[in-house]
CSV table of C-alpha atoms and ligand atoms in Angstrom, one decimal:
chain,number,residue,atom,x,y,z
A,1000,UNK,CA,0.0,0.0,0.0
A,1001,UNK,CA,1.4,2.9,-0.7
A,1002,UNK,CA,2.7,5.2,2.1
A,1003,UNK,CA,-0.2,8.0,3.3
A,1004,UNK,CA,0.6,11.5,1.9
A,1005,UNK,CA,2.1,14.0,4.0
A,1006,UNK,CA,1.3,17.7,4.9
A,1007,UNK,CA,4.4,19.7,6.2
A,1008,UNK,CA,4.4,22.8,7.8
A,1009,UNK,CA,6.3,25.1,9.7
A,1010,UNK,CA,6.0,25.7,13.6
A,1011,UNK,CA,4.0,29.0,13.2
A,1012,UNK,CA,1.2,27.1,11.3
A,1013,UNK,CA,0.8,24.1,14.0
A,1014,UNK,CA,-2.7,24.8,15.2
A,1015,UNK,CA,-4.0,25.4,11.1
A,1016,UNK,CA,-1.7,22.2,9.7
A,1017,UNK,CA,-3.1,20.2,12.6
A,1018,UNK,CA,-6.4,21.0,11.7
A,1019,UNK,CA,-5.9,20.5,7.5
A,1020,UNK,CA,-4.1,17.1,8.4
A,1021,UNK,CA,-7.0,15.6,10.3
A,1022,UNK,CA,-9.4,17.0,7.8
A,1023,UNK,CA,-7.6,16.1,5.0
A,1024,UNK,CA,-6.3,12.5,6.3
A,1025,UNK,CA,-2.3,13.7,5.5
A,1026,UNK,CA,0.3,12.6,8.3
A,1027,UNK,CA,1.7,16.0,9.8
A,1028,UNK,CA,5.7,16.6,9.8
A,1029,UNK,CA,7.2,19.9,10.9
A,1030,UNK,CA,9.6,21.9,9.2
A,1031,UNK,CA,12.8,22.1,11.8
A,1032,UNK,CA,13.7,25.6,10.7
A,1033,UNK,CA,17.0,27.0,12.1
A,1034,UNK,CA,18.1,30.5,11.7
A,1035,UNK,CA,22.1,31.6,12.0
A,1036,UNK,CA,23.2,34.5,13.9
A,1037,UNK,CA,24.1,36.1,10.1
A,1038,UNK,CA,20.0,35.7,9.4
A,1039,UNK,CA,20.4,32.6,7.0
A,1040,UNK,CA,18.0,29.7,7.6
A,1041,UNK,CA,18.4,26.2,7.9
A,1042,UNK,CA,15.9,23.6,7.0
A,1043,UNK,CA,15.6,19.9,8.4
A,1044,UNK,CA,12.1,17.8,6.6
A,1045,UNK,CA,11.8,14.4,7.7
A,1046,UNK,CA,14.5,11.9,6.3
A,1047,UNK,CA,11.8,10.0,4.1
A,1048,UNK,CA,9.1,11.4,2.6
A,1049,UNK,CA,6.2,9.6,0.4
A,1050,UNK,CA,5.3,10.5,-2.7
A,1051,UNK,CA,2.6,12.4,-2.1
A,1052,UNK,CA,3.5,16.0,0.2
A,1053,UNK,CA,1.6,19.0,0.1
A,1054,UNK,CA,3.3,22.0,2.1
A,1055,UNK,CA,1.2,24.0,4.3
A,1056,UNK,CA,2.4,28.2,3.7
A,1057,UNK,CA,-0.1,30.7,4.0
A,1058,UNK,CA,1.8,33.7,2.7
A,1059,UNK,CA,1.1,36.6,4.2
A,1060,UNK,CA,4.2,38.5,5.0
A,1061,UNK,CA,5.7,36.3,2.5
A,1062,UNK,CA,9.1,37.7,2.1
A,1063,UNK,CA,11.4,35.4,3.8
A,1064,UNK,CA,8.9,32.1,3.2
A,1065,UNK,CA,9.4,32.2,-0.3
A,1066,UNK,CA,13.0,31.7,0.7
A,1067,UNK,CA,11.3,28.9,3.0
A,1068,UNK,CA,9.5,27.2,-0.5
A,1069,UNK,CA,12.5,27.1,-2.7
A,1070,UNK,CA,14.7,25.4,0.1
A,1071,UNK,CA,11.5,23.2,1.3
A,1072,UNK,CA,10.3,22.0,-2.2
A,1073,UNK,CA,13.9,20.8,-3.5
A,1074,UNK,CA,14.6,19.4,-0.5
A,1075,UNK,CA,11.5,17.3,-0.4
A,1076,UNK,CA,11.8,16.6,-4.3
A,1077,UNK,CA,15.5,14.9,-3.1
A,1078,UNK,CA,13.8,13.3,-0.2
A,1079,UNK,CA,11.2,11.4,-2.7
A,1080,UNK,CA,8.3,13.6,-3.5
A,1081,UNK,CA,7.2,12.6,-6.5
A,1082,UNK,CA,3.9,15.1,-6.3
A,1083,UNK,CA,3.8,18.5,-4.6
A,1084,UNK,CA,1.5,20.6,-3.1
A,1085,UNK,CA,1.5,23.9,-2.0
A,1086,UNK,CA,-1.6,24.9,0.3
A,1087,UNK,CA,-1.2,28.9,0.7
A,1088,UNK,CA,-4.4,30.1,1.8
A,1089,UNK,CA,-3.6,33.1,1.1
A,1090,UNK,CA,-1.5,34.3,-1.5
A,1091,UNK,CA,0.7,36.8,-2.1
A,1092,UNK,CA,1.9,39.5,-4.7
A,1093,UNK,CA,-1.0,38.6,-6.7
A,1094,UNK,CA,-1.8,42.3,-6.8
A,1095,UNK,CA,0.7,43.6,-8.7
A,1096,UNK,CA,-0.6,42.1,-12.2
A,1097,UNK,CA,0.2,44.3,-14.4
A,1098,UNK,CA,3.5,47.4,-15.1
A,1099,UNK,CA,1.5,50.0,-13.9
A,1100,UNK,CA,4.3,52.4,-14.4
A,1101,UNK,CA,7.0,51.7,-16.8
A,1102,UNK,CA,10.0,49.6,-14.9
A,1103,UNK,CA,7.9,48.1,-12.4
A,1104,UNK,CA,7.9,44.2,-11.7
A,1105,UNK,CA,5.4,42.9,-12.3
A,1106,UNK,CA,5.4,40.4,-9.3
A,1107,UNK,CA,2.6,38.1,-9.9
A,1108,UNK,CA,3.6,36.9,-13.0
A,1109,UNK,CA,7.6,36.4,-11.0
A,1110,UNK,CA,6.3,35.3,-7.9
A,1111,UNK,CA,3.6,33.0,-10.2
A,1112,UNK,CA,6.3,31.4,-12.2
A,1113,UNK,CA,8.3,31.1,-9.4
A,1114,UNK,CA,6.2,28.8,-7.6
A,1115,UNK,CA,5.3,27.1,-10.3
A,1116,UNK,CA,8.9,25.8,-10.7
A,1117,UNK,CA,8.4,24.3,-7.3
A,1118,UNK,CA,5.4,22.8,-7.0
A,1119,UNK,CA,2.9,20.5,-9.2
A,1120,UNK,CA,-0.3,21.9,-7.8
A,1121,UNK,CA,-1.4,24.9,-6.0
A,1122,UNK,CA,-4.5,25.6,-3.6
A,1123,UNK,CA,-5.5,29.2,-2.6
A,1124,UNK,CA,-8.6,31.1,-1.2
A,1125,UNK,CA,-9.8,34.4,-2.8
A,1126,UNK,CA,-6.8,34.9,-4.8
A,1127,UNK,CA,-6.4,38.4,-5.8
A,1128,UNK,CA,-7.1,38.1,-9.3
A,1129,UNK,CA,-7.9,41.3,-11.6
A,1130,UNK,CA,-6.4,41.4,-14.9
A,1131,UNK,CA,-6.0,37.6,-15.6
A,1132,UNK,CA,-8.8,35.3,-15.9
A,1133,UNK,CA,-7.6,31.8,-13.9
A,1134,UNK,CA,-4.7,31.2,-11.3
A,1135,UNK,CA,-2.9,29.2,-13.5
A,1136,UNK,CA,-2.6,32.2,-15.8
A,1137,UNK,CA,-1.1,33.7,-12.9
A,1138,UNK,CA,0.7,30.8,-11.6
A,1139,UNK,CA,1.3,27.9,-14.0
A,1140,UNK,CA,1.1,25.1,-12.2
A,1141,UNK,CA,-0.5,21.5,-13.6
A,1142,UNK,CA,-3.5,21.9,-11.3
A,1143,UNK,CA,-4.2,25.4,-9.6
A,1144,UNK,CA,-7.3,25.1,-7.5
A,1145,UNK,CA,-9.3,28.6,-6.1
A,1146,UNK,CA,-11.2,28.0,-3.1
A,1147,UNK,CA,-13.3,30.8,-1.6
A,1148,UNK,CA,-13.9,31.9,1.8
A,1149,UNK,CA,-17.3,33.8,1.2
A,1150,UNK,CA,-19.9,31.2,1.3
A,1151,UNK,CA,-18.8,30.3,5.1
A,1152,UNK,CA,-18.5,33.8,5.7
A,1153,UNK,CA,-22.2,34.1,4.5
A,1154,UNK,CA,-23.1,31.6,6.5
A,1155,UNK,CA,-21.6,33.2,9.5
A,1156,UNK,CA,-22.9,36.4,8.8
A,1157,UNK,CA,-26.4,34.9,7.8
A,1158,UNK,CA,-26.1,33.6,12.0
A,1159,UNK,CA,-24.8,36.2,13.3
A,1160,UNK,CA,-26.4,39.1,12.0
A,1161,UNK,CA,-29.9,37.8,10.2
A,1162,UNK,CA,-31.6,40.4,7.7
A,1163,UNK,CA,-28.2,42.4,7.4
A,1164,UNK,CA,-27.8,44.8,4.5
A,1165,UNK,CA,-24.1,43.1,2.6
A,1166,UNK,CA,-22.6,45.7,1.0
A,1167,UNK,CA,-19.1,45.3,-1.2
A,1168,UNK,CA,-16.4,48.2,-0.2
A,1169,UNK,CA,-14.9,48.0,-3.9
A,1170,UNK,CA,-15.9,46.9,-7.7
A,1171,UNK,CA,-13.9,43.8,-7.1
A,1172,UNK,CA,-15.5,42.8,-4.2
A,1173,UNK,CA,-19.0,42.2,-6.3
A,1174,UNK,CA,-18.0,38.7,-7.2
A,1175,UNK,CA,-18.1,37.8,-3.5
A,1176,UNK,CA,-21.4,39.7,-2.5
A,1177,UNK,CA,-23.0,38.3,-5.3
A,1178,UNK,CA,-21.8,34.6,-4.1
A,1179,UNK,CA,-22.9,35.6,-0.2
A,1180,UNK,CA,-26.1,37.1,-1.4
A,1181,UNK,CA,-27.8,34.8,-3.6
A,1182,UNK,CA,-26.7,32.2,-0.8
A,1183,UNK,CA,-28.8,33.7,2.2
A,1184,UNK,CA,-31.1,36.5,0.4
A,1185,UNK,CA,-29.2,39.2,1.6
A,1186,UNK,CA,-29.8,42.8,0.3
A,1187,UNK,CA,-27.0,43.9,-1.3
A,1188,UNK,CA,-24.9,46.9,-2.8
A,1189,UNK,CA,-21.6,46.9,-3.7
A,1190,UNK,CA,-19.5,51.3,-3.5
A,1191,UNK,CA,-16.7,52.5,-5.6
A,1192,UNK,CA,-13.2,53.2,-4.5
A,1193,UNK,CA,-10.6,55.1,-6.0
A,1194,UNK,CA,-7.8,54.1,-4.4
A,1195,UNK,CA,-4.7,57.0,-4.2
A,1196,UNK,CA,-2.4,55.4,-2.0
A,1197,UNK,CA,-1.4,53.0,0.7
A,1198,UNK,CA,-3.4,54.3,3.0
A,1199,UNK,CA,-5.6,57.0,1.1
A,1200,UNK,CA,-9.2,55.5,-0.8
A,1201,UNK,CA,-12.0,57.5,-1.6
A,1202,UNK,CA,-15.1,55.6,-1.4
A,1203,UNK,CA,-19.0,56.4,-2.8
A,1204,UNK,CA,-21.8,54.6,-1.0
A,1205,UNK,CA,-24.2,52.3,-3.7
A,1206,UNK,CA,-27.8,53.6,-3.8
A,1207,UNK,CA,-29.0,51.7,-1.3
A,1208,UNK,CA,-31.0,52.4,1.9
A,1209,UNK,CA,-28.8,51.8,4.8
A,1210,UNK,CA,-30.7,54.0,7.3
A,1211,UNK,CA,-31.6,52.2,10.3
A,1212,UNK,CA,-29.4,48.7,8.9
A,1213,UNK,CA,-27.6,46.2,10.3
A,1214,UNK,CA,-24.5,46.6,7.7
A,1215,UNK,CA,-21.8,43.8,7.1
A,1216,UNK,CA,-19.1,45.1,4.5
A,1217,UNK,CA,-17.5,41.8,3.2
A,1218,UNK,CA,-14.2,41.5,1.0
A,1219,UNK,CA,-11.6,39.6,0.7
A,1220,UNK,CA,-8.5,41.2,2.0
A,1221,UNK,CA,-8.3,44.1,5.0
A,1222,UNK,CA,-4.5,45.5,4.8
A,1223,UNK,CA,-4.6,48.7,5.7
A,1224,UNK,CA,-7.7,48.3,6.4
A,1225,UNK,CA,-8.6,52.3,5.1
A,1226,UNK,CA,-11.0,50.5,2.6
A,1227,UNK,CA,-13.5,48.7,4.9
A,1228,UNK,CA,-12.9,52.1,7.7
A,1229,UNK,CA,-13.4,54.4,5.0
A,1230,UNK,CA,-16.7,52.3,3.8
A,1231,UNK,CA,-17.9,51.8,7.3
A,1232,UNK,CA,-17.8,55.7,8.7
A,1233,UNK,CA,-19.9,56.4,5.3
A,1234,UNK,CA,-22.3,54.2,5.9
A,1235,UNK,CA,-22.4,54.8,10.2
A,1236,UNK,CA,-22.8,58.6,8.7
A,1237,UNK,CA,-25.8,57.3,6.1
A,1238,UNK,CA,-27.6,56.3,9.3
A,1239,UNK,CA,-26.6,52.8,9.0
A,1240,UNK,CA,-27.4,50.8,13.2
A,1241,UNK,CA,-24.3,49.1,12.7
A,1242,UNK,CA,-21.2,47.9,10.6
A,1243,UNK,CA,-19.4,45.0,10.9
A,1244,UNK,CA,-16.7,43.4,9.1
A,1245,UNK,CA,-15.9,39.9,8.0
A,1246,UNK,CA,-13.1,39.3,5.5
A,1247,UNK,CA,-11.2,35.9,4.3
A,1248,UNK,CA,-7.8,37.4,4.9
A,1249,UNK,CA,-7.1,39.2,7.9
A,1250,UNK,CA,-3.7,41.0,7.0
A,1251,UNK,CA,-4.5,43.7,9.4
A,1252,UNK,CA,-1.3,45.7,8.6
A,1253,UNK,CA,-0.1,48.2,11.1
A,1254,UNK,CA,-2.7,50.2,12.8
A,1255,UNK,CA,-6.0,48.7,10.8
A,1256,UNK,CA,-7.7,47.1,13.8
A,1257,UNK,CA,-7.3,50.9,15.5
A,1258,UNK,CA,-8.3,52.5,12.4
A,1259,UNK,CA,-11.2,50.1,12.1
A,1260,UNK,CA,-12.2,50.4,15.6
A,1261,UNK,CA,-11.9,54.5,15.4
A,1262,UNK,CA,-14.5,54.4,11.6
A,1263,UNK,CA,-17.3,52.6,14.3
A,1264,UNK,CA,-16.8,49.1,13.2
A,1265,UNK,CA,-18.5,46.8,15.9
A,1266,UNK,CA,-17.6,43.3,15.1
A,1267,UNK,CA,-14.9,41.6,12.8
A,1268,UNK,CA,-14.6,38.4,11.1
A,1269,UNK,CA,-12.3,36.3,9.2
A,1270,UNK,CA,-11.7,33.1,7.8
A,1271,UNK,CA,-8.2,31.0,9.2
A,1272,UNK,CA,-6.3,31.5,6.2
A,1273,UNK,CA,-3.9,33.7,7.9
A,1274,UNK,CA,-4.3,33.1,11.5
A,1275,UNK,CA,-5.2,36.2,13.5
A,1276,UNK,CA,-7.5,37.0,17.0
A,1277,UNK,CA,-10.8,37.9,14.6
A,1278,UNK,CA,-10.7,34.4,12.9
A,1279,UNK,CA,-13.7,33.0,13.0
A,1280,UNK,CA,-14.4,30.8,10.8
A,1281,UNK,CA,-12.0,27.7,9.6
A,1282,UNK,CA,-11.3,27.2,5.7
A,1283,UNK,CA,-9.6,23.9,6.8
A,1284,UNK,CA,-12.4,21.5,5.6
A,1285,UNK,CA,-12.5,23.3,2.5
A,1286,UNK,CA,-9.2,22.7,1.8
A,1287,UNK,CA,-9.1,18.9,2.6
A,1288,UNK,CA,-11.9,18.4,-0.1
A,1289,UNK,CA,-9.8,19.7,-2.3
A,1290,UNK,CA,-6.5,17.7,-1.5
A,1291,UNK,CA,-9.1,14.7,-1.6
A,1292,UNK,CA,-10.6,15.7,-4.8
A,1293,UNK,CA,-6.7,16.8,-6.5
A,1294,UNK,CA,-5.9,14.4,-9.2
A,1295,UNK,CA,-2.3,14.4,-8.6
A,1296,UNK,CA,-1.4,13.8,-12.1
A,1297,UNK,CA,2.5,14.5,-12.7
A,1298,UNK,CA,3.8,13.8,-16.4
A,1299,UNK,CA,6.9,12.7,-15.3
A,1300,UNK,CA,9.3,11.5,-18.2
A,1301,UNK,CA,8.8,7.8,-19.3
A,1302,UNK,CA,12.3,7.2,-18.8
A,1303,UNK,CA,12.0,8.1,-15.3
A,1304,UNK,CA,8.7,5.4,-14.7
A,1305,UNK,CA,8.5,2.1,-14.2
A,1306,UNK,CA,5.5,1.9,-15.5
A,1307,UNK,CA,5.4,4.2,-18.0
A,1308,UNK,CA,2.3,6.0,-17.2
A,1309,UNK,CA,1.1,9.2,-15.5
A,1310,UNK,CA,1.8,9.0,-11.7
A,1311,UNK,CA,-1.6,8.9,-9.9
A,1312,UNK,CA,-2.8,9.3,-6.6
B,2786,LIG,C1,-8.9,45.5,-3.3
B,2786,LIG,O1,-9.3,45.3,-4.4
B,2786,LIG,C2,-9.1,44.6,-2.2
B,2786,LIG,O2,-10.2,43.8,-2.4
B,2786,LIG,C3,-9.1,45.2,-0.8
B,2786,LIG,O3,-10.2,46.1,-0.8
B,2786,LIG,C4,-7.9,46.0,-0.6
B,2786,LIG,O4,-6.7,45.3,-0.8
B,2786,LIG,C5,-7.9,46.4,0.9
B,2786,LIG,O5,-6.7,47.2,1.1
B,2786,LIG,P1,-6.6,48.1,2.4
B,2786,LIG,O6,-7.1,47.4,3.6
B,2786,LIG,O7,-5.2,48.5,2.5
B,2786,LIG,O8,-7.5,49.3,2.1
């Protein structure tokens, strides 16, 4: 019988890869992850691996764990992985799609490829996707599933605050308050945002009623969090009862939370894809479905199969 797939992770993830291994049915094995004095890092995987592995990353602050992927994928390629995996619920540099000015890198399509020479397969929630249709256009693995967090944020929300008025802070944010909103009934509206800076977003309210409304302003990413604050002090000065938040990926950069709290934001929610105190809801069933459901084909070379076909799992 073949050996039971594997799902590695990294200390900092324990609680989520704990929770995807049991879902999912993968063996758990940490990543022993040394750092030298000069800032280098060291990696130690388990001395065998299976030929199944996925690699739990979620990349928010990603700039050192890419360094983490290049060293962890090889070095699970030379320890038998025949078919990889990376799970990163969420996933990074995707919003940078496009040159917007002349001599900028365009680090999706970089940080897309990159992983791509890594690993076979790719799962992600919500991806920030604009310009390009699919992930795979974005990055081109052999099988690049998008999972989304909004349907069990609707369901939260649905719960939590029943009859609530969903309303999208942004243009790209309709997608999801479509999804949410045919799945519970909600009323919806969805503003526009011109964004001119980091922290600087000008936001119109959709003509909608909010007066008197119990408002939940749903998207997929909070950085700054100026887009959801900006939204929500609108729609508190509209007359809106309440606004609350919920979000798949809580980045929460610098002072958001304050910023959020300071706009009249009452509650916040997220999903677990990055792991932060307003989680509050768990994508890891989500993601196990899709491990289960992967087909794990790898065209490997002939030469390099016994039996000369596809490797499947
Ligand atoms: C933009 O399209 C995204 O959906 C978010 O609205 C945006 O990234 C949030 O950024 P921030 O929290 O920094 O305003």
């Amino acid at each position: 019988m073949d050996a039971p797939a594997t799902l590695l992770y990294f200390d900092d993830e324990h609680d989520a890869a704990l929770r995807l291994a049991d879902a999912a049915g993968f063996t758990p094995a940490q990543v022993e992850r040394h750092r030298f004095p000069d800032g280098e890092l060291k990696l130690r995987l388990p001395d065998a691996l299976p030929e199944r592995v996925a690699l739990l990353r979620t990349l928010d602050h990603p700039n050192e764990k890419l360094v983490e992927l290049l060293l962890a994928a090889r070095t699970a390629r030379d320890l038998g992985a025949r078919h990889l995996t990376l799970v990163a619920p969420y996933l990074a540099y995707m919003r940078q799609d496009i040159a917007f000015t002349p001599g900028e890198a365009v680090s999706q399509r970089i940080v897309g490829r990159f992983l791509a020479d890594l690993f076979d397969a790719l799962v992600t929630v919500d991806p920030h996707l604009h310009r390009v249709a699919t992930l795979q256009e974005a990055a081109p693995v052999q099988e690049a599933i998008v999972l989304s967090g909004a349907p069990l944020l609707a369901d939260l929300i649905a719960e939590r605050r029943p009859g609530a008025l969903l309303v999208g802070p942004d243009a790209e944010s309709a997608q999801w308050i479509a999804q949410a909103a045919a799945r519970h009934g909600f009323d919806d509206g969805v503003c526009t945002k011109v964004r001119h800076g980091d922290h600087a977003v000008d936001i119109e309210l959709p003509p909608v009623a909010v007066a008197g409304r119990a408002v939940v302003l749903l998207d997929d990413v909070a950085s700054t969090g100026r887009t959801v604050a900006r939204a929500a002090a609108l729609l508190l000065a509209a007359g809106a009862a309440s606004v609350d938040v919920a979000v798949t990926h809580a980045l929460f950069a610098g002072d958001a939370l304050q910023v959020l709290r300071e706009a009249g934001v009452g509650e916040i929610w997220s999903t677990d894809c990055i792991a932060h105190p307003t989680n509050a809801v768990s994508v890891a069933p989500l993601i196990a479905q899709a491990l289960r459901d992967m087909t794990c084909i790898k065209e490997t070379p002939v030469s390099t199969r016994a039996s000369g076909r596809p490797l499947l799992y």
